[in-house]
Amino acid sequence: MTIFNSHSREQLRRSYADAWAKRVAHAPLTPLEALIADVIEAHPEYQALVADAQKAEDFDAAVASPAENPFLHMGLHLAVREQVSIDRPPGVRELQRQLLASQGDAHQAEHALMEALGEALWQAQRAGRPPDEGYYLAAARRHLEASGRH
């Protein structure tokens, strides 16, 4: 989402805290805040962190593994939701539909795409090149095949 390009890490984290505070207060949300709040709502384990804006801003990812970084995790959810909404890369929406049909759970289907996206980003960073959409889709297909129903 290009809206985040000019934000610092602290500003991004504050946006999570602000969106969650509005959701909890039943205040009106922008469309982006609603997306963020929906992701937080699906993760009760992160709600205490984002409920405290200062704690969210001060979270030290350096002492957490990537698997323990709630902002990375939630950011990947947002990225996948955006990709599916615009079907970019082409075919990701259909893969999400197939994963959902196979796994029977939207959150788990999203996690399969997130794992594939994370793998594609890691490969790109390791190789010093832009992410490969074909690699990403192939990794997502592997998750679909591993689910055993397609």
mmCIF file of C-alpha atoms in Angstrom:
data_model
loop_
_atom_site.group_PDB
_atom_site.id
_atom_site.type_symbol
_atom_site.label_atom_id
_atom_site.label_comp_id
_atom_site.label_asym_id
_atom_site.label_seq_id
_atom_site.Cartn_x
_atom_site.Cartn_y
_atom_site.Cartn_z
ATOM 1 C CA MET A 1 0.000 0.000 0.000
ATOM 2 C CA THR A 2 1.651 3.165 -1.155
ATOM 3 C CA ILE A 3 0.087 5.140 1.675
ATOM 4 C CA PHE A 4 2.773 3.714 3.986
ATOM 5 C CA ASN A 5 5.807 4.646 1.847
ATOM 6 C CA SER A 6 6.649 7.829 3.706
ATOM 7 C CA HIS A 7 5.893 6.542 7.200
ATOM 8 C CA SER A 8 8.558 5.770 9.766
ATOM 9 C CA ARG A 9 8.402 2.520 11.695
ATOM 10 C CA GLU A 10 6.940 4.366 14.664
ATOM 11 C CA GLN A 11 4.295 6.060 12.496
ATOM 12 C CA LEU A 12 3.295 2.714 11.005
ATOM 13 C CA ARG A 13 2.968 1.191 14.436
ATOM 14 C CA ARG A 14 1.005 4.198 15.641
ATOM 15 C CA SER A 15 -1.411 3.626 12.733
ATOM 16 C CA TYR A 16 -2.082 0.123 14.071
ATOM 17 C CA ALA A 17 -2.672 1.487 17.571
ATOM 18 C CA ASP A 18 -4.912 4.295 16.307
ATOM 19 C CA ALA A 19 -6.992 1.958 14.147
ATOM 20 C CA TRP A 20 -7.443 -0.457 17.041
ATOM 21 C CA ALA A 21 -8.370 2.336 19.467
ATOM 22 C CA LYS A 22 -11.039 3.524 17.044
ATOM 23 C CA ARG A 23 -12.392 -0.030 16.600
ATOM 24 C CA VAL A 24 -12.605 -0.535 20.353
ATOM 25 C CA ALA A 25 -14.331 2.857 20.778
ATOM 26 C CA HIS A 26 -16.720 2.103 17.879
ATOM 27 C CA ALA A 27 -15.495 5.306 16.228
ATOM 28 C CA PRO A 28 -15.647 5.787 12.466
ATOM 29 C CA LEU A 29 -12.713 4.231 10.585
ATOM 30 C CA THR A 30 -11.195 5.054 7.241
ATOM 31 C CA PRO A 31 -11.146 2.100 4.834
ATOM 32 C CA LEU A 32 -7.461 1.519 5.581
ATOM 33 C CA GLU A 33 -8.037 1.704 9.328
ATOM 34 C CA ALA A 34 -10.868 -0.815 8.964
ATOM 35 C CA LEU A 35 -8.508 -3.223 7.166
ATOM 36 C CA ILE A 36 -5.899 -2.813 9.900
ATOM 37 C CA ALA A 37 -8.476 -3.231 12.670
ATOM 38 C CA ASP A 38 -9.862 -6.364 10.995
ATOM 39 C CA VAL A 39 -6.397 -7.920 11.010
ATOM 40 C CA ILE A 40 -5.868 -6.991 14.656
ATOM 41 C CA GLU A 41 -9.289 -8.380 15.546
ATOM 42 C CA ALA A 42 -8.261 -11.717 14.029
ATOM 43 C CA HIS A 43 -5.212 -11.761 16.333
ATOM 44 C CA PRO A 44 -6.218 -11.461 19.983
ATOM 45 C CA GLU A 45 -2.609 -12.206 20.944
ATOM 46 C CA TYR A 46 -1.582 -8.796 19.513
ATOM 47 C CA GLN A 47 -4.439 -6.699 20.855
ATOM 48 C CA ALA A 48 -2.794 -5.775 24.173
ATOM 49 C CA LEU A 49 0.311 -4.595 22.334
ATOM 50 C CA VAL A 50 -1.551 -2.342 19.901
ATOM 51 C CA ALA A 51 -3.923 -1.122 22.619
ATOM 52 C CA ASP A 52 -0.939 0.753 24.092
ATOM 53 C CA ALA A 53 0.354 3.115 21.400
ATOM 54 C CA GLN A 54 3.651 3.756 23.192
ATOM 55 C CA LYS A 55 4.243 0.045 23.731
ATOM 56 C CA ALA A 56 3.500 -0.572 20.041
ATOM 57 C CA GLU A 57 5.903 2.154 18.933
ATOM 58 C CA ASP A 58 8.625 0.878 21.272
ATOM 59 C CA PHE A 59 8.315 -2.799 20.284
ATOM 60 C CA ASP A 60 11.827 -4.039 19.540
ATOM 61 C CA ALA A 61 11.743 -6.427 16.594
ATOM 62 C CA ALA A 62 15.499 -6.920 16.965
ATOM 63 C CA VAL A 63 14.936 -9.074 20.033
ATOM 64 C CA ALA A 64 12.108 -11.030 18.403
ATOM 65 C CA SER A 65 12.368 -13.578 15.640
ATOM 66 C CA PRO A 66 10.436 -12.796 12.448
ATOM 67 C CA ALA A 67 7.851 -15.333 13.594
ATOM 68 C CA GLU A 68 7.407 -13.292 16.791
ATOM 69 C CA ASN A 69 7.135 -9.870 15.153
ATOM 70 C CA PRO A 70 3.449 -8.955 15.270
ATOM 71 C CA PHE A 71 3.877 -5.993 12.942
ATOM 72 C CA LEU A 72 5.557 -8.107 10.278
ATOM 73 C CA HIS A 73 2.826 -10.708 10.658
ATOM 74 C CA MET A 74 -0.017 -8.195 10.458
ATOM 75 C CA GLY A 75 1.703 -6.350 7.614
ATOM 76 C CA LEU A 76 1.843 -9.571 5.607
ATOM 77 C CA HIS A 77 -1.873 -10.046 6.223
ATOM 78 C CA LEU A 78 -2.514 -6.556 4.865
ATOM 79 C CA ALA A 79 -0.271 -7.168 1.846
ATOM 80 C CA VAL A 80 -2.006 -10.440 0.982
ATOM 81 C CA ARG A 81 -5.467 -8.901 1.394
ATOM 82 C CA GLU A 82 -4.495 -6.060 -0.916
ATOM 83 C CA GLN A 83 -3.061 -8.477 -3.488
ATOM 84 C CA VAL A 84 -6.202 -10.611 -3.457
ATOM 85 C CA SER A 85 -8.450 -7.547 -3.743
ATOM 86 C CA ILE A 86 -6.714 -6.414 -6.954
ATOM 87 C CA ASP A 87 -5.649 -9.888 -8.149
ATOM 88 C CA ARG A 88 -2.006 -8.867 -8.334
ATOM 89 C CA PRO A 89 -0.064 -10.880 -9.195
ATOM 90 C CA PRO A 90 -2.663 -12.193 -11.628
ATOM 91 C CA GLY A 91 -3.966 -15.499 -10.325
ATOM 92 C CA VAL A 92 -3.487 -14.828 -6.608
ATOM 93 C CA ARG A 93 -7.221 -14.322 -6.095
ATOM 94 C CA GLU A 94 -7.978 -17.736 -7.626
ATOM 95 C CA LEU A 95 -5.243 -19.347 -5.520
ATOM 96 C CA GLN A 96 -6.744 -17.777 -2.420
ATOM 97 C CA ARG A 97 -10.164 -19.138 -3.409
ATOM 98 C CA GLN A 98 -8.695 -22.625 -3.902
ATOM 99 C CA LEU A 99 -6.811 -22.465 -0.606
ATOM 100 C CA LEU A 100 -9.995 -21.400 1.145
ATOM 101 C CA ALA A 101 -11.917 -24.286 -0.430
ATOM 102 C CA SER A 102 -9.145 -26.701 0.498
ATOM 103 C CA GLN A 103 -8.544 -25.508 4.041
ATOM 104 C CA GLY A 104 -12.047 -24.345 4.907
ATOM 105 C CA ASP A 105 -10.739 -21.361 6.839
ATOM 106 C CA ALA A 106 -10.067 -17.896 5.419
ATOM 107 C CA HIS A 107 -7.420 -17.113 8.021
ATOM 108 C CA GLN A 108 -5.476 -20.286 7.281
ATOM 109 C CA ALA A 109 -5.756 -19.692 3.533
ATOM 110 C CA GLU A 110 -4.328 -16.225 4.102
ATOM 111 C CA HIS A 111 -1.497 -17.704 6.150
ATOM 112 C CA ALA A 112 -0.596 -20.035 3.288
ATOM 113 C CA LEU A 113 -0.313 -17.035 0.965
ATOM 114 C CA MET A 114 1.665 -15.141 3.601
ATOM 115 C CA GLU A 115 4.157 -17.986 3.879
ATOM 116 C CA ALA A 116 4.539 -18.041 0.100
ATOM 117 C CA LEU A 117 4.960 -14.253 0.009
ATOM 118 C CA GLY A 118 7.509 -14.361 2.820
ATOM 119 C CA GLU A 119 9.462 -17.036 0.978
ATOM 120 C CA ALA A 120 9.408 -15.014 -2.248
ATOM 121 C CA LEU A 121 10.548 -11.862 -0.432
ATOM 122 C CA TRP A 122 13.332 -13.752 1.330
ATOM 123 C CA GLN A 123 14.544 -15.245 -1.961
ATOM 124 C CA ALA A 124 14.497 -11.816 -3.620
ATOM 125 C CA GLN A 125 16.405 -10.200 -0.766
ATOM 126 C CA ARG A 126 18.944 -13.010 -0.751
ATOM 127 C CA ALA A 127 19.482 -12.686 -4.511
ATOM 128 C CA GLY A 128 19.491 -8.870 -4.458
ATOM 129 C CA ARG A 129 16.664 -8.558 -6.967
ATOM 130 C CA PRO A 130 12.989 -7.567 -6.990
ATOM 131 C CA PRO A 131 10.476 -10.176 -5.832
ATOM 132 C CA ASP A 132 9.495 -12.702 -8.492
ATOM 133 C CA GLU A 133 5.708 -12.953 -8.836
ATOM 134 C CA GLY A 134 6.054 -16.320 -10.575
ATOM 135 C CA TYR A 135 8.055 -17.690 -7.661
ATOM 136 C CA TYR A 136 5.436 -16.372 -5.229
ATOM 137 C CA LEU A 137 2.564 -17.998 -7.114
ATOM 138 C CA ALA A 138 4.498 -21.270 -7.440
ATOM 139 C CA ALA A 139 5.143 -21.270 -3.682
ATOM 140 C CA ALA A 140 1.436 -20.644 -3.070
ATOM 141 C CA ARG A 141 0.575 -23.544 -5.391
ATOM 142 C CA ARG A 142 2.913 -25.764 -3.378
ATOM 143 C CA HIS A 143 0.945 -24.850 -0.256
ATOM 144 C CA LEU A 144 -2.248 -25.723 -2.093
ATOM 145 C CA GLU A 145 -0.849 -29.073 -3.199
ATOM 146 C CA ALA A 146 0.380 -29.771 0.328
ATOM 147 C CA SER A 147 -3.144 -29.261 1.607
ATOM 148 C CA GLY A 148 -3.938 -32.452 -0.320
ATOM 149 C CA ARG A 149 -7.227 -31.571 -1.898
ATOM 150 C CA HIS A 150 -6.203 -30.103 -5.264
#
